[in-house]
Coordinates of C-alpha atoms in Angstrom, one line a residue:
M1 CA 0.0 0.0 0.0
Y2 CA 1.5 3.3 -1.1
T3 CA -0.1 6.3 0.8
T4 CA 0.3 10.0 1.2
A5 CA 2.3 9.2 4.3
T6 CA 4.7 7.0 2.3
A7 CA 5.2 9.7 -0.3
F8 CA 5.7 12.3 2.5
L9 CA 8.5 10.2 4.1
E10 CA 10.2 9.6 0.7
A11 CA 10.1 13.4 0.1
L12 CA 11.8 14.0 3.5
R13 CA 14.6 11.7 2.4
E14 CA 14.8 13.4 -1.0
V15 CA 15.3 16.9 0.6
G16 CA 18.2 15.6 2.8
V17 CA 16.5 14.8 6.1
S18 CA 18.2 12.0 7.8
H19 CA 16.4 12.1 11.2
I20 CA 12.8 12.7 12.2
F21 CA 12.5 13.8 15.8
A22 CA 9.1 12.6 16.7
N23 CA 6.4 12.8 19.4
L24 CA 3.7 10.5 18.0
G25 CA 0.0 10.7 18.4
S26 CA -3.3 9.3 17.1
D27 CA -2.9 11.4 13.9
H28 CA 0.2 9.5 12.8
S29 CA -1.1 6.0 12.2
A30 CA -0.3 6.2 8.4
I31 CA 3.2 7.4 9.1
I32 CA 3.8 4.6 11.6
E33 CA 2.4 2.0 9.2
S34 CA 4.6 3.4 6.4
L35 CA 7.7 3.3 8.5
A36 CA 7.0 -0.3 9.6
Q37 CA 6.4 -1.3 6.0
A38 CA 9.7 0.3 4.9
R39 CA 11.6 -1.5 7.6
K40 CA 10.0 -4.8 6.7
E41 CA 11.0 -4.2 3.0
N42 CA 14.4 -2.8 4.0
R43 CA 13.7 0.5 2.2
N44 CA 15.7 3.6 3.2
L45 CA 13.7 6.3 5.0
P46 CA 14.8 8.9 7.6
R47 CA 15.6 7.5 11.0
L48 CA 12.9 8.2 13.6
I49 CA 14.1 9.4 17.0
I50 CA 11.5 9.1 19.8
C51 CA 11.2 12.3 21.8
P52 CA 9.0 12.3 24.9
H53 CA 8.8 16.1 24.8
E54 CA 8.3 18.3 21.7
M55 CA 10.6 21.1 23.0
V56 CA 13.5 18.6 23.1
A57 CA 12.5 17.3 19.6
M58 CA 12.7 20.7 18.1
S59 CA 15.9 21.6 20.0
A60 CA 17.5 18.4 18.8
A61 CA 16.7 19.1 15.2
H62 CA 18.0 22.6 15.7
G63 CA 21.3 21.4 17.1
Y64 CA 21.7 18.8 14.3
A65 CA 21.1 21.4 11.6
Q66 CA 23.5 23.9 13.2
V67 CA 26.4 21.4 13.4
S68 CA 25.8 19.6 10.1
G69 CA 24.3 22.2 7.9
E70 CA 21.6 19.7 7.0
P71 CA 18.0 20.5 7.8
Q72 CA 16.0 18.0 9.8
A73 CA 12.3 17.2 10.5
V74 CA 10.2 17.3 13.6
L75 CA 6.9 15.3 13.9
V76 CA 4.3 16.5 16.5
H77 CA 0.7 15.6 17.4
V78 CA -2.0 18.0 16.2
E79 CA -2.4 21.4 17.8
C80 CA -1.4 20.2 21.3
G81 CA 2.0 19.0 20.1
T82 CA 2.4 22.2 18.0
Q83 CA 1.9 24.3 21.2
N84 CA 4.2 22.1 23.1
L85 CA 7.1 23.0 20.8
G86 CA 6.9 26.2 22.7
G87 CA 9.9 28.5 22.6
A88 CA 11.9 26.1 20.5
V89 CA 10.1 27.4 17.4
H90 CA 11.1 30.9 18.4
N91 CA 14.7 29.8 18.8
A92 CA 14.8 28.3 15.3
A93 CA 13.2 31.4 13.8
K94 CA 15.4 33.9 15.5
G95 CA 18.5 31.6 15.1
R96 CA 17.6 31.2 11.4
I97 CA 17.7 27.4 11.5
P98 CA 16.1 25.2 8.8
V99 CA 13.7 22.7 10.3
L100 CA 10.6 21.1 8.7
I101 CA 7.8 20.6 11.2
F102 CA 4.9 18.3 10.4
A103 CA 1.8 18.0 12.6
G104 CA -1.2 15.9 12.0
A105 CA -4.7 17.3 12.3
S106 CA -8.0 15.9 13.7
P107 CA -9.9 13.8 11.2
Y108 CA -12.4 15.7 9.1
T109 CA -15.0 12.8 8.9
Q110 CA -16.8 11.1 11.7
E111 CA -18.9 8.3 10.2
G112 CA -16.3 6.1 8.7
E113 CA -16.6 7.6 5.3
V114 CA -12.8 6.9 4.5
R115 CA -9.9 5.3 6.3
G116 CA -8.8 7.4 9.2
S117 CA -12.2 8.7 10.2
R118 CA -12.7 9.8 13.8
N119 CA -12.7 6.9 16.2
E120 CA -11.5 8.5 19.5
F121 CA -13.1 11.2 21.7
I122 CA -10.0 13.3 21.5
H123 CA -10.5 13.9 17.8
W124 CA -13.3 16.4 18.7
I125 CA -11.4 18.1 21.5
Q126 CA -8.3 18.7 19.4
D127 CA -10.1 20.1 16.4
V128 CA -9.3 23.9 16.2
F129 CA -10.0 26.6 13.7
D130 CA -6.5 27.7 12.9
Q131 CA -3.8 25.2 13.8
R132 CA -1.3 26.7 11.5
G133 CA -1.8 30.1 13.1
I134 CA -0.2 28.8 16.3
V135 CA 3.3 29.1 14.7
R136 CA 2.7 31.4 11.7
G137 CA 4.5 34.3 13.4
Y138 CA 7.7 32.1 13.6
T139 CA 7.7 30.1 10.3
K140 CA 8.8 31.1 6.9
Y141 CA 6.1 29.0 5.2
D142 CA 3.1 27.0 6.3
N143 CA 0.6 24.9 4.4
E144 CA -1.8 22.0 4.7
I145 CA -1.4 18.7 2.8
R146 CA -4.8 18.0 1.1
S147 CA -3.8 15.3 -1.4
G148 CA -1.2 12.6 -1.9
D149 CA -0.9 13.7 -5.5
N150 CA 1.2 16.7 -4.7
V151 CA 2.6 16.0 -1.3
K152 CA 6.1 15.7 -2.5
Q153 CA 5.9 19.1 -4.2
L154 CA 4.7 20.7 -1.0
V155 CA 7.6 19.1 1.0
H156 CA 10.2 20.3 -1.6
R157 CA 8.7 23.8 -1.7
A158 CA 8.6 24.0 2.1
M159 CA 12.2 22.9 2.4
Q160 CA 13.2 25.4 -0.3
F161 CA 11.9 28.2 1.9
A162 CA 13.6 26.7 5.0
I163 CA 17.1 26.5 3.4
S164 CA 17.0 29.8 1.6
D165 CA 18.5 32.8 3.4
P166 CA 17.4 33.9 5.9
K167 CA 16.8 30.3 6.8
G168 CA 14.2 29.2 9.2
P169 CA 11.5 26.7 10.2
V170 CA 8.5 25.7 8.1
Y171 CA 5.3 24.0 9.0
L172 CA 3.1 21.5 7.3
M173 CA 0.0 19.7 8.6
G174 CA -2.3 17.0 7.3
A175 CA -5.4 15.3 8.5
R176 CA -5.4 11.6 9.2
E177 CA -7.6 10.7 6.2
V178 CA -5.3 12.6 3.8
M179 CA -2.2 10.8 5.1
E180 CA -4.0 7.4 4.9
E181 CA -5.1 8.1 1.3
E182 CA -3.7 5.7 -1.3
T183 CA -1.9 7.5 -4.1
E184 CA 0.5 7.0 -7.0
P185 CA 4.3 7.5 -6.7
V186 CA 5.6 10.8 -8.1
T187 CA 9.2 11.4 -9.3
I188 CA 10.8 14.6 -8.2
Q189 CA 14.1 16.0 -9.4
P190 CA 15.6 17.5 -6.1
E191 CA 18.2 19.5 -8.0
L192 CA 15.4 21.7 -9.4
W193 CA 14.3 22.7 -5.8
G194 CA 17.5 24.1 -4.4
P195 CA 17.9 27.2 -2.2
V196 CA 17.9 30.7 -3.6
T197 CA 21.4 31.7 -4.7
P198 CA 23.1 33.9 -2.0
C199 CA 23.0 37.6 -2.6
A200 CA 26.1 39.6 -3.4
L201 CA 27.2 43.3 -3.1
P202 CA 26.4 45.5 -6.1
P203 CA 29.6 46.6 -7.9
Q204 CA 29.2 50.2 -6.9
G205 CA 28.6 49.2 -3.3
I206 CA 31.9 47.3 -3.2
A207 CA 33.9 50.3 -4.5
E208 CA 32.1 52.7 -2.1
L209 CA 32.6 50.5 1.0
A210 CA 36.2 49.7 0.1
S211 CA 37.0 53.4 -0.4
D212 CA 35.5 54.4 3.0
L213 CA 37.3 51.5 4.8
I214 CA 40.6 52.7 3.3
K215 CA 40.0 56.3 4.3
A216 CA 38.8 55.5 7.8
K217 CA 41.2 56.3 10.7
N218 CA 39.5 54.0 13.2
P219 CA 37.4 51.4 11.4
L220 CA 35.7 48.7 13.4
I221 CA 33.9 45.5 12.6
I222 CA 31.0 44.0 14.7
T223 CA 29.5 40.6 14.1
S224 CA 27.2 38.1 15.8
Y225 CA 26.5 35.2 13.6
L226 CA 28.9 35.4 10.6
G227 CA 30.4 32.1 11.8
R228 CA 27.2 30.2 10.9
N229 CA 29.2 29.6 7.8
P230 CA 32.7 28.5 9.0
E231 CA 34.2 29.5 5.6
A232 CA 33.2 33.1 6.2
V233 CA 35.5 33.3 9.2
G234 CA 38.6 33.0 7.0
E235 CA 37.5 35.8 4.8
L236 CA 36.9 38.1 7.8
I237 CA 40.4 37.3 9.1
R238 CA 41.7 38.2 5.7
L239 CA 39.9 41.6 5.6
S240 CA 40.9 42.4 9.2
R241 CA 44.5 41.6 8.6
R242 CA 44.7 43.5 5.3
L243 CA 43.5 46.8 6.8
A244 CA 44.2 46.2 10.5
I245 CA 40.5 46.4 11.4
P246 CA 39.6 45.3 15.0
V247 CA 36.7 43.0 15.5
I248 CA 34.1 42.9 18.3
E249 CA 31.7 40.0 18.8
S250 CA 28.3 41.2 20.0
V251 CA 26.1 38.5 21.5
P252 CA 27.9 35.9 19.5
N253 CA 25.9 32.9 18.3
Y254 CA 28.9 31.2 16.8
M255 CA 32.7 31.4 16.8
N256 CA 33.0 34.4 14.4
F257 CA 36.6 35.5 14.8
P258 CA 39.5 33.7 16.6
A259 CA 39.8 34.9 20.1
D260 CA 43.6 34.7 19.9
H261 CA 43.9 36.9 16.8
P262 CA 45.6 40.3 17.5
M263 CA 42.6 42.1 16.0
H264 CA 40.1 40.5 18.3
V265 CA 39.1 43.2 20.8
G266 CA 36.5 41.6 22.9
Y267 CA 32.8 40.6 23.4
Q268 CA 29.8 42.6 24.4
W269 CA 26.4 41.6 25.7
N270 CA 24.2 43.5 28.1
T271 CA 27.2 45.4 29.6
A272 CA 25.9 48.6 31.1
K273 CA 28.8 50.8 29.9
Q274 CA 30.1 52.4 26.8
N275 CA 32.5 50.4 24.7
E276 CA 35.3 53.0 24.1
L277 CA 36.5 51.3 20.9
L278 CA 33.0 51.6 19.5
A279 CA 32.8 55.3 20.6
E280 CA 36.1 56.0 18.9
A281 CA 35.3 54.4 15.6
D282 CA 34.7 56.6 12.6
L283 CA 33.4 53.7 10.5
V284 CA 31.6 50.7 11.7
L285 CA 31.0 47.7 9.4
V286 CA 28.3 45.5 10.9
L287 CA 28.3 41.9 9.5
D288 CA 25.5 39.6 10.4
S289 CA 24.2 41.0 13.7
D290 CA 20.8 41.5 15.1
V291 CA 21.9 43.6 18.1
P292 CA 25.4 45.1 17.4
W293 CA 24.9 47.5 20.4
I294 CA 22.3 48.6 22.8
P295 CA 21.8 52.4 22.2
I296 CA 20.7 53.2 25.8
K297 CA 24.0 51.9 27.1
N298 CA 26.5 51.8 24.3
K299 CA 26.6 53.2 20.8
P300 CA 28.9 54.6 18.1
A301 CA 29.7 58.3 17.8
E302 CA 27.1 60.5 16.1
N303 CA 29.3 61.1 13.1
A304 CA 30.4 57.5 12.6
R305 CA 29.6 56.0 9.2
I306 CA 27.8 52.7 9.5
Y307 CA 27.5 50.0 6.8
Y308 CA 25.2 47.1 7.4
I309 CA 25.7 43.8 5.6
D310 CA 23.3 41.1 6.6
I311 CA 21.1 38.3 5.1
D312 CA 18.2 40.2 6.8
P313 CA 19.4 43.9 7.0
L314 CA 15.9 45.2 7.8
K315 CA 15.1 42.6 10.5
E316 CA 11.7 42.1 8.9
Q317 CA 10.3 40.1 11.8
M318 CA 11.3 42.6 14.5
P319 CA 8.6 45.3 14.9
L320 CA 10.9 47.8 16.6
W321 CA 14.4 47.9 15.1
Y322 CA 16.4 50.6 13.5
I323 CA 20.1 51.5 13.2
P324 CA 20.5 54.3 10.7
S325 CA 23.3 53.4 8.3
K326 CA 24.9 54.9 5.2
R327 CA 24.2 51.7 3.3
F328 CA 22.2 48.5 4.0
F329 CA 23.2 45.6 1.9
K330 CA 21.2 42.4 1.7
A331 CA 24.0 40.0 1.1
D332 CA 25.6 36.8 2.2
S333 CA 28.6 37.8 4.4
H334 CA 30.8 35.1 3.0
V335 CA 30.2 36.3 -0.6
A336 CA 30.4 40.0 0.4
L337 CA 33.8 39.5 2.1
Q338 CA 35.1 37.6 -0.8
Q339 CA 34.1 40.5 -3.1
L340 CA 35.8 43.0 -0.8
N341 CA 39.0 41.1 -0.4
Q342 CA 39.3 40.6 -4.1
Y343 CA 38.7 44.3 -4.8
L344 CA 41.3 45.3 -2.2
Q345 CA 43.9 43.2 -4.0
G346 CA 43.9 45.7 -6.9
V347 CA 43.9 48.9 -4.8
D348 CA 47.2 50.9 -4.6
L349 CA 45.9 53.7 -2.4
I350 CA 46.1 52.0 1.0
D351 CA 48.2 53.9 3.5
E352 CA 50.4 51.0 4.7
E353 CA 52.0 53.0 7.5
A354 CA 48.6 53.9 8.9
V355 CA 47.6 50.2 8.7
M356 CA 50.8 49.2 10.5
M357 CA 50.3 51.8 13.3
R358 CA 46.7 50.6 13.7
W359 CA 47.9 46.9 13.9
R360 CA 50.3 47.8 16.7
K361 CA 47.7 49.8 18.6
F362 CA 45.0 47.1 18.6
S363 CA 47.5 44.3 19.1
Q364 CA 48.4 46.0 22.4
I365 CA 44.8 46.4 23.3
H366 CA 44.2 42.7 22.6
E367 CA 47.2 41.8 24.8
R368 CA 45.9 44.0 27.7
Q369 CA 42.5 42.4 27.5
R370 CA 44.1 38.9 27.6
E371 CA 46.1 39.9 30.7
E372 CA 42.9 41.1 32.4
L373 CA 41.2 37.8 31.5
I374 CA 44.0 35.8 33.2
R375 CA 43.6 37.9 36.4
E376 CA 39.8 37.2 36.4
E377 CA 40.4 33.5 36.0
Q378 CA 42.4 33.0 39.2
P379 CA 40.7 30.8 41.8
D380 CA 38.7 32.6 44.5
P381 CA 38.9 31.1 48.0
A382 CA 35.3 32.3 48.6
G383 CA 33.9 30.0 45.9
I384 CA 33.9 29.0 42.3
T385 CA 33.6 32.0 40.0
P386 CA 32.0 31.8 36.5
A387 CA 35.3 33.0 35.0
Y388 CA 37.3 30.3 36.7
L389 CA 34.8 27.6 35.8
T390 CA 34.8 28.7 32.1
A391 CA 38.6 28.7 32.1
C392 CA 38.7 25.2 33.4
V393 CA 36.3 24.1 30.7
R394 CA 38.6 25.7 28.1
E395 CA 41.5 23.7 29.5
V396 CA 39.8 20.3 29.1
M397 CA 38.6 21.0 25.5
D398 CA 40.4 19.7 22.5
D399 CA 40.2 20.2 18.7
H400 CA 37.4 17.7 18.6
T401 CA 35.0 19.5 21.0
L402 CA 31.7 21.2 20.2
V403 CA 30.5 23.6 22.9
L404 CA 26.8 24.6 23.2
S405 CA 26.3 27.7 25.4
E406 CA 23.1 28.6 27.2
G407 CA 24.5 30.4 30.2
I408 CA 22.3 33.5 30.2
S409 CA 23.5 35.7 33.0
N410 CA 26.9 34.3 32.3
Y411 CA 26.6 34.7 28.5
E412 CA 29.4 37.3 28.2
T413 CA 31.6 35.5 30.7
I414 CA 31.4 32.2 28.8
S415 CA 32.1 33.9 25.4
T416 CA 35.0 35.9 26.9
H417 CA 36.7 33.2 28.8
L418 CA 36.1 30.2 26.5
Q419 CA 38.3 31.9 24.0
T420 CA 37.3 29.8 21.0
I421 CA 39.5 29.8 18.0
R422 CA 38.1 27.2 15.6
P423 CA 35.2 27.9 13.2
G424 CA 32.3 25.6 13.9
S425 CA 33.2 24.9 17.5
L426 CA 30.7 27.2 19.4
F427 CA 27.0 27.4 19.2
T428 CA 24.1 29.2 20.9
S429 CA 20.4 29.0 20.2
G430 CA 20.2 32.4 18.5
G431 CA 16.9 33.0 20.3
G432 CA 15.6 33.9 23.7
S433 CA 13.6 30.9 24.8
L434 CA 15.5 28.9 27.4
G435 CA 15.9 25.1 27.3
W436 CA 17.6 24.6 24.0
N437 CA 20.8 23.2 25.5
G438 CA 19.9 19.6 26.2
G439 CA 18.1 18.7 23.0
A440 CA 20.6 20.6 20.9
A441 CA 23.4 18.5 22.5
I442 CA 21.7 15.3 21.4
G443 CA 21.3 16.7 17.9
A444 CA 24.9 17.9 17.8
K445 CA 26.2 14.4 18.9
L446 CA 24.0 12.7 16.3
A447 CA 25.5 15.0 13.6
E448 CA 29.1 14.6 14.8
P449 CA 29.3 11.3 16.8
E450 CA 33.2 11.4 16.8
K451 CA 33.3 14.7 18.6
N452 CA 32.9 15.6 22.3
V453 CA 29.9 17.7 23.0
I454 CA 29.9 20.0 26.1
S455 CA 26.7 21.8 27.1
L456 CA 27.2 24.9 29.3
T457 CA 24.0 26.0 30.9
G458 CA 22.6 27.9 33.8
D459 CA 20.5 26.1 36.4
G460 CA 17.3 27.8 35.1
A461 CA 18.0 26.9 31.5
Y462 CA 18.9 23.4 32.6
L463 CA 15.4 22.9 34.2
F464 CA 13.7 24.5 31.1
S465 CA 15.4 21.8 28.9
I466 CA 13.3 19.0 30.4
P467 CA 16.4 17.1 31.6
A468 CA 14.5 13.8 32.3
T469 CA 13.5 13.6 28.6
V470 CA 16.9 14.8 27.4
H471 CA 18.9 12.2 29.3
W472 CA 16.5 9.3 28.6
M473 CA 17.0 10.1 24.9
A474 CA 20.8 10.4 25.2
N475 CA 20.9 7.0 26.9
R476 CA 18.6 5.3 24.3
Y477 CA 20.3 6.8 21.2
R478 CA 23.8 6.6 22.6
T479 CA 24.6 10.3 22.3
P480 CA 26.6 11.0 25.4
F481 CA 27.6 14.5 26.2
L482 CA 28.9 16.5 29.2
T483 CA 26.6 19.1 30.8
V484 CA 28.1 21.7 33.0
I485 CA 25.6 23.6 35.1
Y486 CA 26.5 27.2 36.2
N487 CA 24.4 26.8 39.3
N488 CA 23.8 30.1 41.2
R489 CA 20.5 28.6 42.6
G490 CA 18.1 31.0 40.9
W491 CA 17.2 33.2 38.0
K492 CA 19.9 35.9 38.0
S493 CA 18.8 37.5 34.8
P494 CA 15.4 38.9 36.1
K495 CA 17.3 40.3 39.1
L496 CA 19.8 42.1 36.8
S497 CA 17.0 43.3 34.6
T498 CA 15.2 44.8 37.6
L499 CA 18.3 46.5 38.9
G500 CA 18.9 47.9 35.4
V501 CA 15.6 49.8 35.6
H502 CA 15.4 50.4 39.3
P503 CA 19.1 50.5 40.5
D504 CA 18.0 51.9 44.0
G505 CA 14.5 50.6 44.1
V506 CA 12.5 48.8 46.8
A507 CA 13.4 45.4 45.4
K508 CA 17.1 46.2 46.0
Q509 CA 16.5 47.7 49.4
T510 CA 14.5 44.7 50.6
G511 CA 16.3 42.0 48.6
Q512 CA 12.9 40.8 47.3
F513 CA 13.3 39.6 43.7
W514 CA 11.4 36.2 43.8
V515 CA 14.1 34.5 41.7
D516 CA 15.9 32.1 44.1
F517 CA 15.6 28.3 43.8
D518 CA 15.6 27.6 47.6
P519 CA 15.7 24.8 48.6
S520 CA 18.0 23.7 45.8
A521 CA 17.3 20.6 43.8
D522 CA 19.9 17.9 43.2
L523 CA 20.1 18.7 39.5
A524 CA 22.7 16.2 38.5
R525 CA 20.8 13.3 39.9
I526 CA 17.7 14.2 37.8
A527 CA 19.8 13.1 34.8
E528 CA 21.2 10.1 36.7
A529 CA 17.7 8.8 37.4
A530 CA 16.4 9.4 33.9
G531 CA 19.3 8.3 31.8
G532 CA 22.0 6.6 33.9
T533 CA 24.3 9.6 33.6
Y534 CA 27.4 10.1 35.7
A535 CA 26.3 12.8 38.2
K536 CA 28.5 14.9 40.4
T537 CA 28.0 18.1 42.4
V538 CA 31.1 20.3 42.6
K539 CA 31.4 22.9 45.4
K540 CA 35.1 23.5 45.7
A541 CA 37.4 25.1 43.1
S542 CA 40.1 22.5 44.0
E543 CA 37.8 19.7 42.8
L544 CA 36.7 21.3 39.5
K545 CA 39.4 20.3 37.0
E546 CA 39.4 16.7 38.1
A547 CA 35.6 16.6 37.9
L548 CA 35.6 18.0 34.4
E549 CA 38.2 15.4 33.3
N550 CA 36.3 12.6 34.9
G551 CA 33.1 13.8 33.2
L552 CA 34.7 13.9 29.8
R553 CA 36.2 10.4 30.4
R554 CA 32.7 9.0 31.0
V555 CA 31.5 10.7 27.8
R556 CA 34.3 9.1 25.8
E557 CA 33.3 5.8 27.3
G558 CA 29.8 6.2 26.1
R559 CA 28.0 7.6 29.2
S560 CA 26.6 11.2 29.6
A561 CA 27.8 13.2 32.5
V562 CA 26.3 16.1 34.4
L563 CA 28.3 18.4 36.7
D564 CA 26.3 20.6 39.0
V565 CA 28.8 23.3 39.7
R566 CA 27.8 25.5 42.7
L567 CA 28.6 29.2 42.1
P568 CA 28.0 32.0 44.6
P569 CA 24.2 32.2 45.0
I570 CA 22.3 35.1 43.5

């Protein structure tokens, strides 16, 4: 029997999906039957990964796509499962991650007119007017499968949206009767459904930007997610070196520029002070950044010329966003940097002495920053500091390590002290919904099974990740990874936000912020109970390095590890 569900699964394979992260329900009978039939006949279809929670399913697909560059699929149950994806859809949208989501729908017949007609009470309860509307604000494309005759075309079209810049999630749904419908096989040529070709700078734009960069006395580059394409990092290094342009990473989602490069001059996040290098810049080139600075705290000089190069320079899904710039270019940063670097090869008007002086100046700034980092990383007798913890993580990493960071109040600390230097070695969700870390680690390990995966997370984000589901999955699918919890026993970020608006308010005076997790849970043992992980709570700085090494050894042996590292409480 060849059904719409069979054609749908074949189409997923054709578009490059290797894994379906699934939370199954009554609407998936046709898909389950097609998968069973394919296994019996030894036919190749995407591997189904059972996910007891949809948030973890979406996060796992997200992590897999980030690490591998290959889009994956998520299967959820009607509108309830769609809602249970929760903030993971937001993360994929804001992080520009290609994921195809499929949800069933309540049957549209109730008297047995066709196969799949309603036969359970829940089919009436789960019938809603606008199921697709639940995620429409976060998806690039949504549609309903109404026939098996064109289901493959719909899947290919949806994925074409997902993998074209700016990338993002897409959503398809189909009622049970439609997925059970018998149909005829359709042949699709996948090469005719590729992504839209990356945009480039216009010729006059290249000349104008290059001229202004050459004339600038204090040029500066700011980026956040250029490193989503590891090849772009090399081109950024080339431009920075040629003109001695310093680089700041603002809320980095990836490793965008090597931390040990002489032109790397730091990271910024919610820091409540002016970055002097930004204030001194007479030209700022922004490459792939949603929030290059926060104007109320930190911004360029009024007379600074700003150029914006981004796959989404207008931030079309952000209602309030503006950074007045001399030019906005909708372009792929890798392509644009190649164009700029090639153009500069044929330019003879570069003041080489000025470039050399700038190189010396910012190399010295870079060295002073590194000396300050070393001072911050010294052990503190009073307890384990986030800086010291991150430095210890850095020491146990090797060239085969992937780091996932979801330390929110420690975001800047982790970026600064991890000091990543390899493209494709650091990832964040790119969004603002906590709980990505656990599922993403599973996806990353599935994508790169030979690499060590380390997840750095706050205690709040760890609880949001649904650790019982995460570690059950890691155990079942043999995707061991190390979790390091930056445990300050509460939500520090809401406290910092309150103090940012009311620095001398009643909340500060009374110490009432309602953010502490007292009494503290034994976070590591949650994972131990759910997935047989190696669990350890670390309270002393003297125990930290050994605990990290032991945890990684367990991971290499095939067992996940969770270290609950106790930091000073909030």
